[in-house]
Amino acid sequence: MLTQPSKKIILCLLFWGFCFAGLSFAQDLDPSGPIPVTNQHPFYIFFLNPTPDKVDIQESGKLALDLRYAMANINVRQYSYPPDAHYDQVELDMEIHKLDLDFRYGLNEQMDLELDIPYLIFWEGFLDSVVDFFEDSLGVMSPSSRGDWGTNRYKYFLRSDSKTYIDREEGENGIGDTTLFLKYKFIDEQRYLPSMAIRTGIKFPTGSKDNLLGSGEFDYDVGILFQKQISKLFLYFNLDSVFIARPKVLDSMPLDNYMISGFLGMEYFLNKRFSLLFQSGLISTPYPAVDEVTSLQHSPGHIGLGINYKFSQNSSLKFSVIENISSASPDIILQTGLNLKF
């Protein structure tokens, strides 16, 4: 029979064993990184949108492929006052689906290169009824709901300062603007300090400007990334400055020539294979301030929830739901991504 002191010693050993086991588990974690979502609002498809990213560098000499499919639903109808003047007017009723082929190659232990090639589909879609049912169930359906217009229709209209820039009732599809990022990790994580990296990016005008799949111009980005692990929790923070050129279709609209993008996210591991993700992001708007036309005036923002499951050391699947916090972002984005390492 165990004596009382022996029981205490065994309990102490078990306690410290669990602590060290948990510490070992936390140290062995391989974070998937934040939800790699960009703003699929049609007014922001034109610009370089920095993808939320982790600091960790792709293994030197190795290639990774992130294959993502995202479905964005947008429904906006806004007018400046007096409403009969239609001085400024936005009507958007569409879905934008995006297939991303995202390649990442490790140049060395501190640098990697990322190439993202998107294929865009602008169409009437099928999510209107689903989103309306969800919003109605929560009691948050907007006055200009999809039911007022009829579900699953296509409209893309923009008028500003009495000039009509866009008026389309048929969708398009094709390659969008391609982006290239170079990331350099310059500080490893320490006890009280996060790991840090800088990145630079360039957007190439590979999308058709006539079909509104691209801007017809180059954009540039410079940003800083932070990452910190606290046991089974990973924290991510990105801050980017994006230098943009006016899209060809908006030839005379007064736009700022830059945007500031900020993002904060976290990833919590339930075990070595399964993690939960939460994040929030905000981008400054380059568009002119127009009363009542908030899709131009307000800054795009989102909150997102996701799950990631690792099938093996070299493959994982991520699913996420992203909700807007302003009409300058899609009402909802559903995204699935498969990550493969070679």
PDB file of N, CA, C and O in Angstrom, residues 146-219:
ATOM      1  N   ARG A 146     -31.561  40.433 -50.877  1.00  0.00           N
ATOM      2  CA  ARG A 146     -31.555  39.799 -52.183  1.00  0.00           C
ATOM      3  C   ARG A 146     -32.957  39.518 -52.688  1.00  0.00           C
ATOM      4  O   ARG A 146     -33.223  39.537 -53.882  1.00  0.00           O
ATOM      5  N   GLY A 147     -33.889  39.249 -51.747  1.00  0.00           N
ATOM      6  CA  GLY A 147     -35.258  38.959 -52.150  1.00  0.00           C
ATOM      7  C   GLY A 147     -35.940  40.125 -52.848  1.00  0.00           C
ATOM      8  O   GLY A 147     -36.830  39.941 -53.675  1.00  0.00           O
ATOM      9  N   ASP A 148     -35.519  41.365 -52.520  1.00  0.00           N
ATOM     10  CA  ASP A 148     -36.113  42.542 -53.158  1.00  0.00           C
ATOM     11  C   ASP A 148     -35.759  42.609 -54.642  1.00  0.00           C
ATOM     12  O   ASP A 148     -36.506  43.183 -55.441  1.00  0.00           O
ATOM     13  N   TRP A 149     -34.614  42.082 -55.019  1.00  0.00           N
ATOM     14  CA  TRP A 149     -34.143  42.151 -56.401  1.00  0.00           C
ATOM     15  C   TRP A 149     -34.469  40.892 -57.184  1.00  0.00           C
ATOM     16  O   TRP A 149     -34.407  40.894 -58.410  1.00  0.00           O
ATOM     17  N   GLY A 150     -34.746  39.815 -56.485  1.00  0.00           N
ATOM     18  CA  GLY A 150     -34.789  38.514 -57.137  1.00  0.00           C
ATOM     19  C   GLY A 150     -33.444  37.834 -56.935  1.00  0.00           C
ATOM     20  O   GLY A 150     -32.398  38.460 -57.035  1.00  0.00           O
ATOM     21  N   THR A 151     -33.480  36.563 -56.627  1.00  0.00           N
ATOM     22  CA  THR A 151     -32.252  35.859 -56.290  1.00  0.00           C
ATOM     23  C   THR A 151     -31.472  35.480 -57.535  1.00  0.00           C
ATOM     24  O   THR A 151     -32.010  35.316 -58.623  1.00  0.00           O
ATOM     25  N   ASN A 152     -30.167  35.350 -57.329  1.00  0.00           N
ATOM     26  CA  ASN A 152     -29.247  34.828 -58.340  1.00  0.00           C
ATOM     27  C   ASN A 152     -29.335  35.593 -59.669  1.00  0.00           C
ATOM     28  O   ASN A 152     -29.545  35.012 -60.736  1.00  0.00           O
ATOM     29  N   ARG A 153     -29.182  36.914 -59.586  1.00  0.00           N
ATOM     30  CA  ARG A 153     -29.108  37.745 -60.779  1.00  0.00           C
ATOM     31  C   ARG A 153     -27.751  38.435 -60.792  1.00  0.00           C
ATOM     32  O   ARG A 153     -27.028  38.419 -59.796  1.00  0.00           O
ATOM     33  N   TYR A 154     -27.396  39.042 -61.928  1.00  0.00           N
ATOM     34  CA  TYR A 154     -26.089  39.682 -62.053  1.00  0.00           C
ATOM     35  C   TYR A 154     -26.260  41.153 -62.395  1.00  0.00           C
ATOM     36  O   TYR A 154     -26.961  41.517 -63.348  1.00  0.00           O
ATOM     37  N   LYS A 155     -25.606  41.996 -61.605  1.00  0.00           N
ATOM     38  CA  LYS A 155     -25.588  43.428 -61.860  1.00  0.00           C
ATOM     39  C   LYS A 155     -24.287  44.007 -61.327  1.00  0.00           C
ATOM     40  O   LYS A 155     -23.892  43.735 -60.187  1.00  0.00           O
ATOM     41  N   TYR A 156     -23.626  44.831 -62.173  1.00  0.00           N
ATOM     42  CA  TYR A 156     -22.367  45.466 -61.793  1.00  0.00           C
ATOM     43  C   TYR A 156     -22.427  46.890 -62.329  1.00  0.00           C
ATOM     44  O   TYR A 156     -22.190  47.138 -63.515  1.00  0.00           O
ATOM     45  N   PHE A 157     -22.748  47.841 -61.431  1.00  0.00           N
ATOM     46  CA  PHE A 157     -22.967  49.227 -61.854  1.00  0.00           C
ATOM     47  C   PHE A 157     -22.265  50.162 -60.890  1.00  0.00           C
ATOM     48  O   PHE A 157     -22.382  50.048 -59.671  1.00  0.00           O
ATOM     49  N   LEU A 158     -21.524  51.120 -61.440  1.00  0.00           N
ATOM     50  CA  LEU A 158     -20.848  52.144 -60.647  1.00  0.00           C
ATOM     51  C   LEU A 158     -20.943  53.483 -61.353  1.00  0.00           C
ATOM     52  O   LEU A 158     -20.503  53.631 -62.499  1.00  0.00           O
ATOM     53  N   ARG A 159     -21.527  54.455 -60.660  1.00  0.00           N
ATOM     54  CA  ARG A 159     -21.555  55.844 -61.131  1.00  0.00           C
ATOM     55  C   ARG A 159     -21.010  56.727 -60.015  1.00  0.00           C
ATOM     56  O   ARG A 159     -21.397  56.588 -58.858  1.00  0.00           O
ATOM     57  N   SER A 160     -20.094  57.618 -60.359  1.00  0.00           N
ATOM     58  CA  SER A 160     -19.522  58.528 -59.373  1.00  0.00           C
ATOM     59  C   SER A 160     -19.378  59.905 -59.992  1.00  0.00           C
ATOM     60  O   SER A 160     -18.913  60.036 -61.136  1.00  0.00           O
ATOM     61  N   ASP A 161     -19.806  60.909 -59.243  1.00  0.00           N
ATOM     62  CA  ASP A 161     -19.754  62.284 -59.717  1.00  0.00           C
ATOM     63  C   ASP A 161     -20.447  62.411 -61.071  1.00  0.00           C
ATOM     64  O   ASP A 161     -19.966  63.067 -61.998  1.00  0.00           O
ATOM     65  N   SER A 162     -21.612  61.763 -61.178  1.00  0.00           N
ATOM     66  CA  SER A 162     -22.489  61.782 -62.362  1.00  0.00           C
ATOM     67  C   SER A 162     -21.909  61.081 -63.592  1.00  0.00           C
ATOM     68  O   SER A 162     -22.481  61.141 -64.672  1.00  0.00           O
ATOM     69  N   LYS A 163     -20.777  60.410 -63.447  1.00  0.00           N
ATOM     70  CA  LYS A 163     -20.196  59.685 -64.566  1.00  0.00           C
ATOM     71  C   LYS A 163     -20.335  58.188 -64.329  1.00  0.00           C
ATOM     72  O   LYS A 163     -19.967  57.676 -63.277  1.00  0.00           O
ATOM     73  N   THR A 164     -20.856  57.485 -65.325  1.00  0.00           N
ATOM     74  CA  THR A 164     -20.991  56.036 -65.240  1.00  0.00           C
ATOM     75  C   THR A 164     -19.688  55.378 -65.696  1.00  0.00           C
ATOM     76  O   THR A 164     -19.270  55.534 -66.841  1.00  0.00           O
ATOM     77  N   TYR A 165     -19.056  54.649 -64.776  1.00  0.00           N
ATOM     78  CA  TYR A 165     -17.796  53.969 -65.080  1.00  0.00           C
ATOM     79  C   TYR A 165     -18.020  52.514 -65.485  1.00  0.00           C
ATOM     80  O   TYR A 165     -17.329  52.003 -66.370  1.00  0.00           O
ATOM     81  N   ILE A 166     -18.961  51.854 -64.837  1.00  0.00           N
ATOM     82  CA  ILE A 166     -19.202  50.425 -65.080  1.00  0.00           C
ATOM     83  C   ILE A 166     -20.703  50.187 -65.153  1.00  0.00           C
ATOM     84  O   ILE A 166     -21.456  50.657 -64.285  1.00  0.00           O
ATOM     85  N   ASP A 167     -21.128  49.459 -66.171  1.00  0.00           N
ATOM     86  CA  ASP A 167     -22.526  49.066 -66.297  1.00  0.00           C
ATOM     87  C   ASP A 167     -22.569  47.719 -67.029  1.00  0.00           C
ATOM     88  O   ASP A 167     -22.553  47.674 -68.259  1.00  0.00           O
ATOM     89  N   ARG A 168     -22.590  46.643 -66.268  1.00  0.00           N
ATOM     90  CA  ARG A 168     -22.555  45.297 -66.844  1.00  0.00           C
ATOM     91  C   ARG A 168     -23.693  44.453 -66.262  1.00  0.00           C
ATOM     92  O   ARG A 168     -23.990  44.536 -65.066  1.00  0.00           O
ATOM     93  N   GLU A 169     -24.308  43.654 -67.113  1.00  0.00           N
ATOM     94  CA  GLU A 169     -25.337  42.714 -66.667  1.00  0.00           C
ATOM     95  C   GLU A 169     -25.003  41.286 -67.059  1.00  0.00           C
ATOM     96  O   GLU A 169     -25.838  40.392 -66.914  1.00  0.00           O
ATOM     97  N   GLU A 170     -23.791  41.077 -67.550  1.00  0.00           N
ATOM     98  CA  GLU A 170     -23.299  39.735 -67.846  1.00  0.00           C
ATOM     99  C   GLU A 170     -21.929  39.558 -67.229  1.00  0.00           C
ATOM    100  O   GLU A 170     -21.093  40.459 -67.264  1.00  0.00           O
ATOM    101  N   GLY A 171     -21.700  38.384 -66.653  1.00  0.00           N
ATOM    102  CA  GLY A 171     -20.447  38.114 -65.969  1.00  0.00           C
ATOM    103  C   GLY A 171     -19.301  37.824 -66.931  1.00  0.00           C
ATOM    104  O   GLY A 171     -19.471  37.735 -68.148  1.00  0.00           O
ATOM    105  N   GLU A 172     -18.124  37.674 -66.357  1.00  0.00           N
ATOM    106  CA  GLU A 172     -16.907  37.357 -67.107  1.00  0.00           C
ATOM    107  C   GLU A 172     -16.110  36.323 -66.325  1.00  0.00           C
ATOM    108  O   GLU A 172     -16.345  36.090 -65.131  1.00  0.00           O
ATOM    109  N   ASN A 173     -15.151  35.711 -66.989  1.00  0.00           N
ATOM    110  CA  ASN A 173     -14.240  34.816 -66.292  1.00  0.00           C
ATOM    111  C   ASN A 173     -12.897  34.806 -67.012  1.00  0.00           C
ATOM    112  O   ASN A 173     -12.829  35.055 -68.217  1.00  0.00           O
ATOM    113  N   GLY A 174     -11.856  34.509 -66.272  1.00  0.00           N
ATOM    114  CA  GLY A 174     -10.525  34.471 -66.849  1.00  0.00           C
ATOM    115  C   GLY A 174      -9.455  34.668 -65.790  1.00  0.00           C
ATOM    116  O   GLY A 174      -9.744  34.835 -64.598  1.00  0.00           O
ATOM    117  N   ILE A 175      -8.208  34.665 -66.217  1.00  0.00           N
ATOM    118  CA  ILE A 175      -7.077  34.881 -65.323  1.00  0.00           C
ATOM    119  C   ILE A 175      -7.114  36.303 -64.763  1.00  0.00           C
ATOM    120  O   ILE A 175      -7.372  37.257 -65.492  1.00  0.00           O
ATOM    121  N   GLY A 176      -6.887  36.434 -63.461  1.00  0.00           N
ATOM    122  CA  GLY A 176      -6.790  37.746 -62.840  1.00  0.00           C
ATOM    123  C   GLY A 176      -5.361  38.239 -62.816  1.00  0.00           C
ATOM    124  O   GLY A 176      -4.466  37.657 -63.440  1.00  0.00           O
ATOM    125  N   ASP A 177      -5.126  39.311 -62.074  1.00  0.00           N
ATOM    126  CA  ASP A 177      -3.767  39.848 -61.944  1.00  0.00           C
ATOM    127  C   ASP A 177      -2.926  38.936 -61.041  1.00  0.00           C
ATOM    128  O   ASP A 177      -3.354  38.544 -59.950  1.00  0.00           O
ATOM    129  N   THR A 178      -1.728  38.618 -61.499  1.00  0.00           N
ATOM    130  CA  THR A 178      -0.817  37.722 -60.796  1.00  0.00           C
ATOM    131  C   THR A 178       0.050  38.510 -59.815  1.00  0.00           C
ATOM    132  O   THR A 178       0.455  39.639 -60.105  1.00  0.00           O
ATOM    133  N   THR A 179       0.312  37.920 -58.636  1.00  0.00           N
ATOM    134  CA  THR A 179       1.150  38.597 -57.642  1.00  0.00           C
ATOM    135  C   THR A 179       2.368  37.744 -57.297  1.00  0.00           C
ATOM    136  O   THR A 179       2.309  36.513 -57.307  1.00  0.00           O
ATOM    137  N   LEU A 180       3.462  38.428 -56.990  1.00  0.00           N
ATOM    138  CA  LEU A 180       4.717  37.785 -56.609  1.00  0.00           C
ATOM    139  C   LEU A 180       5.216  38.438 -55.321  1.00  0.00           C
ATOM    140  O   LEU A 180       5.324  39.663 -55.250  1.00  0.00           O
ATOM    141  N   PHE A 181       5.501  37.605 -54.299  1.00  0.00           N
ATOM    142  CA  PHE A 181       5.984  38.105 -53.015  1.00  0.00           C
ATOM    143  C   PHE A 181       7.330  37.486 -52.680  1.00  0.00           C
ATOM    144  O   PHE A 181       7.558  36.291 -52.912  1.00  0.00           O
ATOM    145  N   LEU A 182       8.205  38.293 -52.095  1.00  0.00           N
ATOM    146  CA  LEU A 182       9.472  37.824 -51.541  1.00  0.00           C
ATOM    147  C   LEU A 182       9.449  38.121 -50.042  1.00  0.00           C
ATOM    148  O   LEU A 182       9.234  39.262 -49.629  1.00  0.00           O
ATOM    149  N   LYS A 183       9.665  37.076 -49.224  1.00  0.00           N
ATOM    150  CA  LYS A 183       9.616  37.221 -47.766  1.00  0.00           C
ATOM    151  C   LYS A 183      10.979  36.900 -47.169  1.00  0.00           C
ATOM    152  O   LYS A 183      11.622  35.920 -47.559  1.00  0.00           O
ATOM    153  N   TYR A 184      11.409  37.735 -46.205  1.00  0.00           N
ATOM    154  CA  TYR A 184      12.707  37.565 -45.545  1.00  0.00           C
ATOM    155  C   TYR A 184      12.509  37.580 -44.035  1.00  0.00           C
ATOM    156  O   TYR A 184      12.040  38.573 -43.461  1.00  0.00           O
ATOM    157  N   LYS A 185      12.838  36.473 -43.396  1.00  0.00           N
ATOM    158  CA  LYS A 185      12.739  36.365 -41.932  1.00  0.00           C
ATOM    159  C   LYS A 185      14.042  36.855 -41.320  1.00  0.00           C
ATOM    160  O   LYS A 185      15.106  36.282 -41.558  1.00  0.00           O
ATOM    161  N   PHE A 186      13.960  37.915 -40.499  1.00  0.00           N
ATOM    162  CA  PHE A 186      15.184  38.508 -39.969  1.00  0.00           C
ATOM    163  C   PHE A 186      15.331  38.371 -38.459  1.00  0.00           C
ATOM    164  O   PHE A 186      16.400  38.654 -37.909  1.00  0.00           O
ATOM    165  N   ILE A 187      14.287  37.925 -37.765  1.00  0.00           N
ATOM    166  CA  ILE A 187      14.382  37.685 -36.322  1.00  0.00           C
ATOM    167  C   ILE A 187      13.660  36.384 -35.990  1.00  0.00           C
ATOM    168  O   ILE A 187      12.491  36.205 -36.341  1.00  0.00           O
ATOM    169  N   ASP A 188      14.367  35.479 -35.300  1.00  0.00           N
ATOM    170  CA  ASP A 188      13.745  34.262 -34.799  1.00  0.00           C
ATOM    171  C   ASP A 188      13.008  34.569 -33.499  1.00  0.00           C
ATOM    172  O   ASP A 188      13.350  35.506 -32.762  1.00  0.00           O
ATOM    173  N   GLU A 189      11.992  33.747 -33.215  1.00  0.00           N
ATOM    174  CA  GLU A 189      11.222  33.951 -31.992  1.00  0.00           C
ATOM    175  C   GLU A 189      12.096  33.711 -30.761  1.00  0.00           C
ATOM    176  O   GLU A 189      12.882  32.760 -30.706  1.00  0.00           O
ATOM    177  N   GLN A 190      11.946  34.588 -29.778  1.00  0.00           N
ATOM    178  CA  GLN A 190      12.634  34.453 -28.500  1.00  0.00           C
ATOM    179  C   GLN A 190      11.603  34.452 -27.377  1.00  0.00           C
ATOM    180  O   GLN A 190      10.405  34.578 -27.629  1.00  0.00           O
ATOM    181  N   ARG A 191      12.084  34.330 -26.158  1.00  0.00           N
ATOM    182  CA  ARG A 191      11.159  34.162 -25.044  1.00  0.00           C
ATOM    183  C   ARG A 191      10.120  35.270 -24.960  1.00  0.00           C
ATOM    184  O   ARG A 191       8.931  35.010 -24.785  1.00  0.00           O
ATOM    185  N   TYR A 192      10.562  36.502 -25.080  1.00  0.00           N
ATOM    186  CA  TYR A 192       9.645  37.630 -24.960  1.00  0.00           C
ATOM    187  C   TYR A 192       9.436  38.371 -26.282  1.00  0.00           C
ATOM    188  O   TYR A 192       8.749  39.395 -26.307  1.00  0.00           O
ATOM    189  N   LEU A 193      10.035  37.881 -27.337  1.00  0.00           N
ATOM    190  CA  LEU A 193       9.936  38.560 -28.627  1.00  0.00           C
ATOM    191  C   LEU A 193       9.331  37.643 -29.684  1.00  0.00           C
ATOM    192  O   LEU A 193       9.627  36.443 -29.707  1.00  0.00           O
ATOM    193  N   PRO A 194       8.510  38.192 -30.571  1.00  0.00           N
ATOM    194  CA  PRO A 194       7.993  37.380 -31.676  1.00  0.00           C
ATOM    195  C   PRO A 194       9.034  37.241 -32.781  1.00  0.00           C
ATOM    196  O   PRO A 194      10.007  38.003 -32.839  1.00  0.00           O
ATOM    197  N   SER A 195       8.836  36.267 -33.634  1.00  0.00           N
ATOM    198  CA  SER A 195       9.622  36.218 -34.865  1.00  0.00           C
ATOM    199  C   SER A 195       9.100  37.287 -35.811  1.00  0.00           C
ATOM    200  O   SER A 195       7.917  37.659 -35.766  1.00  0.00           O
ATOM    201  N   MET A 196       9.980  37.793 -36.679  1.00  0.00           N
ATOM    202  CA  MET A 196       9.610  38.894 -37.564  1.00  0.00           C
ATOM    203  C   MET A 196      10.140  38.643 -38.969  1.00  0.00           C
ATOM    204  O   MET A 196      11.194  38.017 -39.146  1.00  0.00           O
ATOM    205  N   ALA A 197       9.396  39.156 -39.933  1.00  0.00           N
ATOM    206  CA  ALA A 197       9.812  39.066 -41.330  1.00  0.00           C
ATOM    207  C   ALA A 197       9.314  40.295 -42.070  1.00  0.00           C
ATOM    208  O   ALA A 197       8.358  40.949 -41.648  1.00  0.00           O
ATOM    209  N   ILE A 198       9.991  40.621 -43.146  1.00  0.00           N
ATOM    210  CA  ILE A 198       9.505  41.659 -44.049  1.00  0.00           C
ATOM    211  C   ILE A 198       9.185  41.003 -45.385  1.00  0.00           C
ATOM    212  O   ILE A 198       9.737  39.949 -45.727  1.00  0.00           O
ATOM    213  N   ARG A 199       8.272  41.599 -46.132  1.00  0.00           N
ATOM    214  CA  ARG A 199       7.955  41.089 -47.456  1.00  0.00           C
ATOM    215  C   ARG A 199       7.741  42.246 -48.416  1.00  0.00           C
ATOM    216  O   ARG A 199       7.335  43.340 -48.026  1.00  0.00           O
ATOM    217  N   THR A 200       8.042  41.981 -49.648  1.00  0.00           N
ATOM    218  CA  THR A 200       7.760  42.921 -50.721  1.00  0.00           C
ATOM    219  C   THR A 200       6.973  42.173 -51.794  1.00  0.00           C
ATOM    220  O   THR A 200       7.132  40.956 -51.970  1.00  0.00           O
ATOM    221  N   GLY A 201       6.118  42.901 -52.490  1.00  0.00           N
ATOM    222  CA  GLY A 201       5.288  42.259 -53.496  1.00  0.00           C
ATOM    223  C   GLY A 201       5.061  43.143 -54.701  1.00  0.00           C
ATOM    224  O   GLY A 201       5.195  44.373 -54.627  1.00  0.00           O
ATOM    225  N   ILE A 202       4.709  42.507 -55.800  1.00  0.00           N
ATOM    226  CA  ILE A 202       4.372  43.214 -57.025  1.00  0.00           C
ATOM    227  C   ILE A 202       3.203  42.504 -57.698  1.00  0.00           C
ATOM    228  O   ILE A 202       3.140  41.267 -57.704  1.00  0.00           O
ATOM    229  N   LYS A 203       2.254  43.284 -58.184  1.00  0.00           N
ATOM    230  CA  LYS A 203       1.121  42.743 -58.931  1.00  0.00           C
ATOM    231  C   LYS A 203       1.313  43.026 -60.415  1.00  0.00           C
ATOM    232  O   LYS A 203       1.542  44.177 -60.807  1.00  0.00           O
ATOM    233  N   PHE A 204       1.248  41.970 -61.217  1.00  0.00           N
ATOM    234  CA  PHE A 204       1.408  42.099 -62.656  1.00  0.00           C
ATOM    235  C   PHE A 204       0.036  42.165 -63.335  1.00  0.00           C
ATOM    236  O   PHE A 204      -0.877  41.422 -62.961  1.00  0.00           O
ATOM    237  N   PRO A 205      -0.133  43.033 -64.338  1.00  0.00           N
ATOM    238  CA  PRO A 205      -1.444  43.213 -64.986  1.00  0.00           C
ATOM    239  C   PRO A 205      -1.748  42.100 -65.992  1.00  0.00           C
ATOM    240  O   PRO A 205      -1.851  42.341 -67.196  1.00  0.00           O
ATOM    241  N   THR A 206      -1.915  40.876 -65.486  1.00  0.00           N
ATOM    242  CA  THR A 206      -2.206  39.734 -66.355  1.00  0.00           C
ATOM    243  C   THR A 206      -3.701  39.544 -66.602  1.00  0.00           C
ATOM    244  O   THR A 206      -4.084  38.791 -67.490  1.00  0.00           O
ATOM    245  N   GLY A 207      -4.546  40.190 -65.788  1.00  0.00           N
ATOM    246  CA  GLY A 207      -5.987  40.098 -65.972  1.00  0.00           C
ATOM    247  C   GLY A 207      -6.485  41.078 -67.018  1.00  0.00           C
ATOM    248  O   GLY A 207      -5.925  42.160 -67.203  1.00  0.00           O
ATOM    249  N   SER A 208      -7.550  40.708 -67.702  1.00  0.00           N
ATOM    250  CA  SER A 208      -8.117  41.568 -68.749  1.00  0.00           C
ATOM    251  C   SER A 208      -8.763  42.802 -68.141  1.00  0.00           C
ATOM    252  O   SER A 208      -9.721  42.701 -67.373  1.00  0.00           O
ATOM    253  N   LYS A 209      -8.261  43.979 -68.507  1.00  0.00           N
ATOM    254  CA  LYS A 209      -8.861  45.223 -68.011  1.00  0.00           C
ATOM    255  C   LYS A 209     -10.195  45.483 -68.682  1.00  0.00           C
ATOM    256  O   LYS A 209     -11.088  46.111 -68.093  1.00  0.00           O
ATOM    257  N   ASP A 210     -10.383  45.007 -69.905  1.00  0.00           N
ATOM    258  CA  ASP A 210     -11.642  45.206 -70.605  1.00  0.00           C
ATOM    259  C   ASP A 210     -12.768  44.385 -69.985  1.00  0.00           C
ATOM    260  O   ASP A 210     -13.930  44.804 -69.984  1.00  0.00           O
ATOM    261  N   ASN A 211     -12.423  43.212 -69.455  1.00  0.00           N
ATOM    262  CA  ASN A 211     -13.419  42.360 -68.803  1.00  0.00           C
ATOM    263  C   ASN A 211     -13.477  42.585 -67.298  1.00  0.00           C
ATOM    264  O   ASN A 211     -14.147  41.824 -66.579  1.00  0.00           O
ATOM    265  N   LEU A 212     -12.769  43.610 -66.809  1.00  0.00           N
ATOM    266  CA  LEU A 212     -12.762  44.000 -65.399  1.00  0.00           C
ATOM    267  C   LEU A 212     -12.184  42.915 -64.496  1.00  0.00           C
ATOM    268  O   LEU A 212     -12.533  42.824 -63.316  1.00  0.00           O
ATOM    269  N   LEU A 213     -11.286  42.104 -65.042  1.00  0.00           N
ATOM    270  CA  LEU A 213     -10.615  41.066 -64.266  1.00  0.00           C
ATOM    271  C   LEU A 213      -9.273  41.545 -63.714  1.00  0.00           C
ATOM    272  O   LEU A 213      -8.635  40.831 -62.935  1.00  0.00           O
ATOM    273  N   GLY A 214      -8.859  42.738 -64.099  1.00  0.00           N
ATOM    274  CA  GLY A 214      -7.614  43.319 -63.634  1.00  0.00           C
ATOM    275  C   GLY A 214      -7.620  44.812 -63.876  1.00  0.00           C
ATOM    276  O   GLY A 214      -8.519  45.365 -64.518  1.00  0.00           O
ATOM    277  N   SER A 215      -6.591  45.472 -63.368  1.00  0.00           N
ATOM    278  CA  SER A 215      -6.534  46.931 -63.456  1.00  0.00           C
ATOM    279  C   SER A 215      -5.816  47.430 -64.700  1.00  0.00           C
ATOM    280  O   SER A 215      -5.955  48.587 -65.085  1.00  0.00           O
ATOM    281  N   GLY A 216      -5.007  46.560 -65.316  1.00  0.00           N
ATOM    282  CA  GLY A 216      -4.170  47.018 -66.417  1.00  0.00           C
ATOM    283  C   GLY A 216      -2.935  47.761 -65.945  1.00  0.00           C
ATOM    284  O   GLY A 216      -2.223  48.352 -66.768  1.00  0.00           O
ATOM    285  N   GLU A 217      -2.657  47.714 -64.623  1.00  0.00           N
ATOM    286  CA  GLU A 217      -1.541  48.456 -64.054  1.00  0.00           C
ATOM    287  C   GLU A 217      -0.777  47.586 -63.052  1.00  0.00           C
ATOM    288  O   GLU A 217      -1.303  46.603 -62.534  1.00  0.00           O
ATOM    289  N   PHE A 218       0.471  47.987 -62.761  1.00  0.00           N
ATOM    290  CA  PHE A 218       1.262  47.349 -61.720  1.00  0.00           C
ATOM    291  C   PHE A 218       0.927  47.969 -60.360  1.00  0.00           C
ATOM    292  O   PHE A 218       0.694  49.177 -60.269  1.00  0.00           O
ATOM    293  N   ASP A 219       0.927  47.143 -59.302  1.00  0.00           N
ATOM    294  CA  ASP A 219       0.855  47.618 -57.923  1.00  0.00           C
ATOM    295  C   ASP A 219       2.054  47.046 -57.161  1.00  0.00           C
ATOM    296  O   ASP A 219       2.629  46.022 -57.562  1.00  0.00           O
TER     297      ASP A 219
END
